[in-house]
Coordinates of C-alpha atoms in Angstrom, one line a residue:
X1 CA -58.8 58.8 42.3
X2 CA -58.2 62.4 41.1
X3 CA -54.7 63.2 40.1
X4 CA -53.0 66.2 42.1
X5 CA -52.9 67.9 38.8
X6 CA -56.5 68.5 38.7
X7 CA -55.9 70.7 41.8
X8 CA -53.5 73.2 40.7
X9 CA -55.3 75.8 39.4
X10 CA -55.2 77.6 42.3
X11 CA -51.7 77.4 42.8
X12 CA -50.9 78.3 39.5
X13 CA -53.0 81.0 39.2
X14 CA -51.0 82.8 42.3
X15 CA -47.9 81.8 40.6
X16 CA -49.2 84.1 37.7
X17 CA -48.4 86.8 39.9
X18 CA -45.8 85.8 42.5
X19 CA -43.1 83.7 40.0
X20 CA -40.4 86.5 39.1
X21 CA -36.7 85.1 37.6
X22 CA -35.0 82.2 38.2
X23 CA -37.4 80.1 41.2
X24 CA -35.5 76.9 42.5
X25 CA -36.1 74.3 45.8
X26 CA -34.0 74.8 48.8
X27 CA -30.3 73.6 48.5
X28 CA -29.9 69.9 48.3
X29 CA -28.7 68.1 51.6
X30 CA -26.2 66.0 50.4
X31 CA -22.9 66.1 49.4
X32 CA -22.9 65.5 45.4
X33 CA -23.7 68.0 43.1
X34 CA -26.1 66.6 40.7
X35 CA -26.4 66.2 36.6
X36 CA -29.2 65.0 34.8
X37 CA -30.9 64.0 31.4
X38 CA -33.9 63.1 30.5
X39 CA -34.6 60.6 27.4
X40 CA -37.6 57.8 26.3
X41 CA -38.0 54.8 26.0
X42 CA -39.9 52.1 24.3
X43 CA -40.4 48.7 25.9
X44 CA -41.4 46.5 22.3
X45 CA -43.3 44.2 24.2
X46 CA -45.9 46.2 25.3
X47 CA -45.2 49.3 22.7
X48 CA -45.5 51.8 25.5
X49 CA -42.9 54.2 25.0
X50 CA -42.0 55.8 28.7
X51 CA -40.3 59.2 29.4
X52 CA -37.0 58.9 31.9
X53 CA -35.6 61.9 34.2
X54 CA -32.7 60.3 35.4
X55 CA -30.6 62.4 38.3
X56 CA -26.9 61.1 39.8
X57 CA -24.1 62.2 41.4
X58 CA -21.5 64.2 38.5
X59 CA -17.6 63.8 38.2
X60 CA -17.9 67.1 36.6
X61 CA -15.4 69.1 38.4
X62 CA -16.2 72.7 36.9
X63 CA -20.1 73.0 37.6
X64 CA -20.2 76.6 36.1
X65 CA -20.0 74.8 32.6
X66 CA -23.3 73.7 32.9
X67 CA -26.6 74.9 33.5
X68 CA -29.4 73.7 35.6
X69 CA -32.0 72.1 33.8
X70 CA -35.5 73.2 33.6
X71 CA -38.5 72.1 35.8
X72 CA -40.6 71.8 32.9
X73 CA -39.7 71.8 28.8
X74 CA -41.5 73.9 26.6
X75 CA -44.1 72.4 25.4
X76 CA -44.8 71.2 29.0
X77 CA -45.4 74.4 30.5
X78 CA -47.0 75.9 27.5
X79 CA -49.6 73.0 28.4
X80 CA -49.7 73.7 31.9
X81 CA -50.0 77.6 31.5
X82 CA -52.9 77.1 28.6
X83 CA -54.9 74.6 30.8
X84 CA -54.5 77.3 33.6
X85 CA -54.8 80.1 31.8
X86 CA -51.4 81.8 32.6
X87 CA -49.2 83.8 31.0
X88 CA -47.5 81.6 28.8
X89 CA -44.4 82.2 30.5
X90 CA -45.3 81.4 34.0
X91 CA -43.2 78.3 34.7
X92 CA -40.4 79.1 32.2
X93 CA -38.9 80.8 35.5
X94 CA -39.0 76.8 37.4
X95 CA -35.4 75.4 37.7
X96 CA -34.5 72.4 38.6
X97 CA -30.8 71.9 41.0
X98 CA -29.4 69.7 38.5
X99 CA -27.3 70.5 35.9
X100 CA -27.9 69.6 32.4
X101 CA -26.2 66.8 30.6
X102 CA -23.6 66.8 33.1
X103 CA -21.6 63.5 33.0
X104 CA -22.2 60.7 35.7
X105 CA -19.7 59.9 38.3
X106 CA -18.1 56.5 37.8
X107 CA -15.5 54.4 39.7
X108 CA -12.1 53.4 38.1
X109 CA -13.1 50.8 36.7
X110 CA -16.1 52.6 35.1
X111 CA -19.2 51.1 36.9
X112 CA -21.8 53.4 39.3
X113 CA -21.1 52.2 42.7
X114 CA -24.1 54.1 43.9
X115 CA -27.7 52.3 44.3
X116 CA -30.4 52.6 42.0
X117 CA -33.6 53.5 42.8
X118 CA -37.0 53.9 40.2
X119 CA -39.9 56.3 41.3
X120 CA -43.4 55.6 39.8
X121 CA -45.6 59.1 40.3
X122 CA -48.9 59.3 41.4
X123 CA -51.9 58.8 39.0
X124 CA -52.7 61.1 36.4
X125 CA -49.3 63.4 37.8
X126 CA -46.5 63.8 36.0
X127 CA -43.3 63.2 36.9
X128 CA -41.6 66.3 36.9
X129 CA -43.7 67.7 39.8
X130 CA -41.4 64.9 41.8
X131 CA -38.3 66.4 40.8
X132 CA -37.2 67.9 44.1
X133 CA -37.4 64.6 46.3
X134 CA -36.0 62.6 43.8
X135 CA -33.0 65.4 43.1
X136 CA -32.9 65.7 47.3
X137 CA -32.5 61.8 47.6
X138 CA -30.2 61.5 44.3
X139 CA -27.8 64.2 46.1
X140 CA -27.2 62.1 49.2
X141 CA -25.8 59.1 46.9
X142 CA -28.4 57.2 44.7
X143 CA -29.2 57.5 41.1
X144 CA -33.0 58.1 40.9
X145 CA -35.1 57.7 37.5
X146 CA -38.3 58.8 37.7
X147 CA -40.8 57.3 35.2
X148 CA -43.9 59.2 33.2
X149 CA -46.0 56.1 32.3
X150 CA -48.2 56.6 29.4
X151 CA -52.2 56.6 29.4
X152 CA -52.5 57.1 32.9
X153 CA -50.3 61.0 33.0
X154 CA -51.7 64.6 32.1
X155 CA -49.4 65.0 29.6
X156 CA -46.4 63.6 28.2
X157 CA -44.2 65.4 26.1
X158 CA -41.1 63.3 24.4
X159 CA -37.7 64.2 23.6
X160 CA -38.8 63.3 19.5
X161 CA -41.1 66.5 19.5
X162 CA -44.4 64.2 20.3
X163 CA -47.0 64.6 23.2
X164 CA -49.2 62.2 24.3
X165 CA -52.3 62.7 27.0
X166 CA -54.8 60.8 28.7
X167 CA -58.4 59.6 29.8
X168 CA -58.7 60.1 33.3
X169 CA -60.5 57.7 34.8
X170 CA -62.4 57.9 38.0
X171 CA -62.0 54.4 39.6
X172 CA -65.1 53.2 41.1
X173 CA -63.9 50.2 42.2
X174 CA -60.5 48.6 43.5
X175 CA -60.5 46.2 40.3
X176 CA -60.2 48.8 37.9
X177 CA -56.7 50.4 39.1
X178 CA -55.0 47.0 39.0
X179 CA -54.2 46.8 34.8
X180 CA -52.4 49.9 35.2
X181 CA -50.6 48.4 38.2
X182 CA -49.8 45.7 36.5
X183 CA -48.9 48.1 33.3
X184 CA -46.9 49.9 35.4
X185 CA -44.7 46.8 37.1
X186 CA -44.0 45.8 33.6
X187 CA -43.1 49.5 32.8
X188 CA -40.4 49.6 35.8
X189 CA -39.1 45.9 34.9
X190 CA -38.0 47.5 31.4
X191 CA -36.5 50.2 33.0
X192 CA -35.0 48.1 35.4
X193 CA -33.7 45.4 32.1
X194 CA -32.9 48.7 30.1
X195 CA -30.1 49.5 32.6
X196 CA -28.2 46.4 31.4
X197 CA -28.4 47.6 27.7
X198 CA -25.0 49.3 26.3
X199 CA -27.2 51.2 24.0
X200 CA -29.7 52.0 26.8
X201 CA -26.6 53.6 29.2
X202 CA -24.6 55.2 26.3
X203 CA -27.5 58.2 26.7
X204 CA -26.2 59.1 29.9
X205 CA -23.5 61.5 29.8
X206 CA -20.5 60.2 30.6
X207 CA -20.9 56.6 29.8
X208 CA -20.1 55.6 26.3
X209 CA -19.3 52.2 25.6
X210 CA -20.2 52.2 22.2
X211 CA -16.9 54.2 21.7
X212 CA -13.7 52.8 21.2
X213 CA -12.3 55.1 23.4
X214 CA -14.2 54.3 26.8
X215 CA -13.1 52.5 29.4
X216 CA -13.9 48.6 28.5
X217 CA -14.7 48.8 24.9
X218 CA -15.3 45.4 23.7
X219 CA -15.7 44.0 26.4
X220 CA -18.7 42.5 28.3
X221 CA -19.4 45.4 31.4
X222 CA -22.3 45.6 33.3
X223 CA -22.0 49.3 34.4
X224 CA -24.8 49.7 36.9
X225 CA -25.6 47.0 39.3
X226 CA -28.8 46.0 39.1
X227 CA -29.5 42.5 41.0
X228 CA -30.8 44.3 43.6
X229 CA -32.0 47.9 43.1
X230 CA -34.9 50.2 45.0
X231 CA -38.3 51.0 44.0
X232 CA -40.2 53.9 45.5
X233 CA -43.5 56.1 44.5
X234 CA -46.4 57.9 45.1
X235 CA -50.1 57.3 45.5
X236 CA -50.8 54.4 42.4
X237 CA -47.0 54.7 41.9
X238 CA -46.0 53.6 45.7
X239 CA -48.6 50.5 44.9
X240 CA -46.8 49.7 42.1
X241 CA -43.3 49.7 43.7
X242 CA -44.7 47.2 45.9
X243 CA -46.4 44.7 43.4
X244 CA -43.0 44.7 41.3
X245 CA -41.2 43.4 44.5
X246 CA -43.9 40.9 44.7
X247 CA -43.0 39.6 41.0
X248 CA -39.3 40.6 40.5
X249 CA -36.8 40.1 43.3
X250 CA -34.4 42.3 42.0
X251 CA -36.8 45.1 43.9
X252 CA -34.8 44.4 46.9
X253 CA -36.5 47.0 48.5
X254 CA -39.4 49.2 48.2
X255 CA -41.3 52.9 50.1
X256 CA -44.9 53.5 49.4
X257 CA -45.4 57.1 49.8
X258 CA -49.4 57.0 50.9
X259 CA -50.8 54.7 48.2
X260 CA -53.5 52.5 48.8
X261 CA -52.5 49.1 46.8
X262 CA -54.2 47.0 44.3
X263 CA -54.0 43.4 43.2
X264 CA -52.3 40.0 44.3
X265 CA -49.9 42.2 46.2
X266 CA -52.4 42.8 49.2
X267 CA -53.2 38.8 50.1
X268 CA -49.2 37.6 49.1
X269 CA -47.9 40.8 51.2
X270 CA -44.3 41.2 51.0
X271 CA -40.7 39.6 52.6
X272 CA -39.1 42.3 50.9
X273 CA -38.0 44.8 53.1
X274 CA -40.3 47.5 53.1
X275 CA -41.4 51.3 54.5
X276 CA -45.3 52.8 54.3
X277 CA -45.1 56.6 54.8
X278 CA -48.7 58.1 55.1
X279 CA -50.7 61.2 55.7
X280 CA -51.5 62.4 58.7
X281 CA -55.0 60.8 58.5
X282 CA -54.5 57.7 56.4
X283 CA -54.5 54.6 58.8
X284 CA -53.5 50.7 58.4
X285 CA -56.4 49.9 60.1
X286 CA -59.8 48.3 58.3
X287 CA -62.1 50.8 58.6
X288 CA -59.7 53.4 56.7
X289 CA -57.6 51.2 54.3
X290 CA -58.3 47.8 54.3
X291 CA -55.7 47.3 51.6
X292 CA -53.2 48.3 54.2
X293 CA -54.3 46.4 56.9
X294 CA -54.7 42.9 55.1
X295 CA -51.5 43.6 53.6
X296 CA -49.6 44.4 56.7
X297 CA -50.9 41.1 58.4
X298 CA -49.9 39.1 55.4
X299 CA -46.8 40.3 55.7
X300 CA -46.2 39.3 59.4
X301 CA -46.8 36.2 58.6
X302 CA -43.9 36.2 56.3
X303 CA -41.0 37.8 58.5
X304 CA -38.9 40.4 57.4
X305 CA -38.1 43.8 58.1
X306 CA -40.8 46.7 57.5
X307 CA -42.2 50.0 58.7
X308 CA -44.9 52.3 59.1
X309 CA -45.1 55.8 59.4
X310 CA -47.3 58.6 59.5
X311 CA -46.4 62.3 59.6
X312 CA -48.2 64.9 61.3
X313 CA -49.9 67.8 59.1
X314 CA -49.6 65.8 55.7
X315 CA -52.4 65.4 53.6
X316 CA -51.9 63.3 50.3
X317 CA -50.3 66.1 48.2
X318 CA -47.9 66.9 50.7
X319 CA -45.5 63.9 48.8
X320 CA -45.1 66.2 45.9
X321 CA -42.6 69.3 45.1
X322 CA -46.5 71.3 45.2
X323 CA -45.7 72.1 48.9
X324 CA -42.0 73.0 48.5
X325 CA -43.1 75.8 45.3
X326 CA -45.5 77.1 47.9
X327 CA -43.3 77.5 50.6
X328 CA -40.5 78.8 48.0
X329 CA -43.6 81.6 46.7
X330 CA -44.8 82.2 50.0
X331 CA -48.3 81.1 49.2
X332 CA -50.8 80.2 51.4
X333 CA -54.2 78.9 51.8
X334 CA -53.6 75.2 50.1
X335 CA -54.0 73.3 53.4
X336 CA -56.8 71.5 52.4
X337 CA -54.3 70.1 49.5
X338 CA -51.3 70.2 50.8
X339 CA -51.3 70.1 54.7
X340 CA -50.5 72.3 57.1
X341 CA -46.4 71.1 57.0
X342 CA -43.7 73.3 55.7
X343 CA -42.6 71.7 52.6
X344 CA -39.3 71.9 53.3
X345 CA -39.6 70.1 56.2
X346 CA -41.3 67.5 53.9
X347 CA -38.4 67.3 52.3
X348 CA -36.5 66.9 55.0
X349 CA -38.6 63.7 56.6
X350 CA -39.0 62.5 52.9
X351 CA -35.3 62.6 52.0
X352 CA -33.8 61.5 55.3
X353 CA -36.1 58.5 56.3
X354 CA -35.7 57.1 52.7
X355 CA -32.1 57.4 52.7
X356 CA -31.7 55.5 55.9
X357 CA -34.5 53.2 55.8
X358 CA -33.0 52.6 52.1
X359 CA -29.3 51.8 53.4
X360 CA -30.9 49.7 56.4
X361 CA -33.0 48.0 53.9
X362 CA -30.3 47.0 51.6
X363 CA -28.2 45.6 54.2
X364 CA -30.7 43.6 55.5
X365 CA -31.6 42.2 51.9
X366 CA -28.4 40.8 51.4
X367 CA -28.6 38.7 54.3
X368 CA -27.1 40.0 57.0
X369 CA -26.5 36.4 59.1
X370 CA -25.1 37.4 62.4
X371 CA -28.1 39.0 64.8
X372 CA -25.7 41.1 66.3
X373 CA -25.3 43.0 63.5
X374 CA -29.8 42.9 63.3
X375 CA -29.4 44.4 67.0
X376 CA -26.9 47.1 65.6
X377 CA -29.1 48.1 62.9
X378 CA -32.0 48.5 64.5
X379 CA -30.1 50.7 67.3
X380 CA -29.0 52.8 64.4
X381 CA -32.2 53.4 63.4
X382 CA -33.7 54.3 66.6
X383 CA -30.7 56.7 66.7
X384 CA -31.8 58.3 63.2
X385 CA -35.5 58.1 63.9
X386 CA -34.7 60.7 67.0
X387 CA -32.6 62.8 64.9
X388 CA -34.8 63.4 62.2
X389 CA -38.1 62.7 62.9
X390 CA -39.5 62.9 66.3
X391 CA -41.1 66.6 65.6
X392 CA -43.6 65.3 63.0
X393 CA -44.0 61.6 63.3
X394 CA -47.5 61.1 65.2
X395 CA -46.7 56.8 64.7
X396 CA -44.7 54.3 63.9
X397 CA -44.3 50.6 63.5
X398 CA -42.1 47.8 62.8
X399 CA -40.6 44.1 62.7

């Protein structure tokens, strides 16, 4: 299971001479502009001490007083441009469309009435090479933290000064992946408990209730909902969104962006409502994924709603921003890693079927009792899969 990151050298050795200024992802397609901050964590249980990029809608009404954050920090891309040997400079010029420290849009009565959502990165990657979906989603009305988990990422640099990197290992059987699944459920369960900690929330900007002044000081507030959030990812991270459904209701609903899954997971499948995305020539049949295909039929048996799809001229790295800096660069020749799509129409099929399979998901997870409103949905989403989809989806399935 090689990490994307091992293949970049190419890529980053074009960038060497292609990046000039300020290089940024297409516009975002929703409506919010977007702040962001970035802080870690450590879960005393387990002594693993996680790195958060958390993007949201802003109530900041004067954007020009902020600036957009980096792709990468310093020591970050000093890391990446050593490794690669690049200028050191090279991905100083990355930007990110969030701005930096801007404070989080709350309601009146100072809670987030948007849905949460976690992301779990691929193995070995880093999260920051996820940024653009996650700020792309995050812009249409979520707030989307994206998770480095430690011992199994490149490199890990925290907000204290400290790095931390890894052993890869090269799994050579399914058995080996599933402790850091399980590590990794446990990870996004303390994310997930950490967002009903005052002290946890007061990081954000623009939530304080450890100040007298803010809105409900001294009293008991639970500012984010979090009874039923979303869990998405890529590769090992999309099989880790789906084992921490299968342990931890609050995942109320959960995409697997083209991960093969590990564990109990595959013979308990899933009620939860649920979305596969794939590459173009990853199948849910035996022969290619047999993980997939004992897990779908387990889940039949179980009702609910779910989905399959696969898009057309993907190949496993086309779920990262990789294809979106290429297309931004105008670099070529990286079919082999990341497909033969335009990234931004990635983007596009990424960011629009997870934002409506996510709102059609959470409707249905709170029990939506009268079947006429079931029959409404599912015209709905017909409606939405023409709209958005029909150019690159080579199948789909559902029930």
């Amino acid at each position: 299971m090689a990490p994307i990151t091992m293949k970049l050298s190419l890529i980053f050795l074009n960038l060497s001479h292609a990046v000039y200024g300020l290089i940024q992802a297409p516009p975002l397609p929703g409506s919010h502009a977007l702040g962001t901050t970035v802080f870690q964590a450590t879960d005393s249980s387990t002594s693993r001490g996680l790195m958060l990029s958390l993007f949201y809608p802003t109530s900041a009404q004067n954007t020009s007083n902020y600036t957009f954050a980096p792709s990468f920090p310093v020591a970050t891309a000093l890391h990446l441009a050593e490794t690669y040997s690049l200028p050191p400079t090279t991905l100083q010029g990355f930007s990110s469309r969030s701005y930096n420290a801007a404070p989080i849009l709350l309601s009146n009565s100072n809670t987030f009435d948007f849905p949460v959502l976690l992301f779990s990165p691929g193995y070995g990657n880093t999260r920051l090479i996820y940024t653009t979906i996650a700020e792309n989603i995050a812009s249409l009305g979520y707030l989307v933290i994206t998770v480095d988990h430690p011992f199994d990422v490149d490199f890990i640099e925290y907000t204290n000064g400290t790095t931390a990197t890894w052993d890869d290992v090269d799994f050579d059987n399914n058995t080996q992946a599933i402790p850091y699944v399980d590590a990794r459920v446990k990870d996004l369960q303390f994310v997930l408990n950490s967002l009903s900690n005052s002290s946890f929330t007061a990081q954000i900007p623009g939530i304080s209730n450890s100040s007298p002044k803010s809105i409900g000081y001294g009293k008991s507030q639970q500012t984010f909902q979090t009874k039923k959030i979303g869990a998405f990812g890529h590769s090992l991270g999309g099989a880790s969104s789906f084992s921490a459904a299968g342990v931890d209701s609050r995942f109320s609903c959960v995409i697997n962006l083209d991960g093969q899954l590990f564990g109990d997971v595959i013979q308990t499948g899933l009620k939860t409502p649920f979305m596969i995305m794939a590459n173009e020539l990853h199948y849910r049949t035996e022969e290619r994924d047999a993980s997939w295909y004992d897990f779908w039929a387990n889940s039949v048996k179980l009702g609910g709603w779910k989905r399959d799809v696969r898009v057309n001229g993907t190949t496993h790295g086309s779920y990262t921003d990789l294809a979106v800096w290429a297309g931004v660069l105008g670099l070529g020749g990286f079919e082999d890693l990341l497909g033969t799509i335009q990234g931004q129409r990635m983007l596009e099929i990424e960011s629009e079927f997870s934002h409506q399979n996510l709102r059609l998901m959470v409707r249905i997870s709170i029990n939506v009792r009268k079947s006429t409103k079931h029959l409404a949905l599912r015209y709905f989403y017909k409606l939405i899969l023409r709209a958005i989809a029909h150019q690159n989806l080579s199948s789909l399935e559902s029930s």
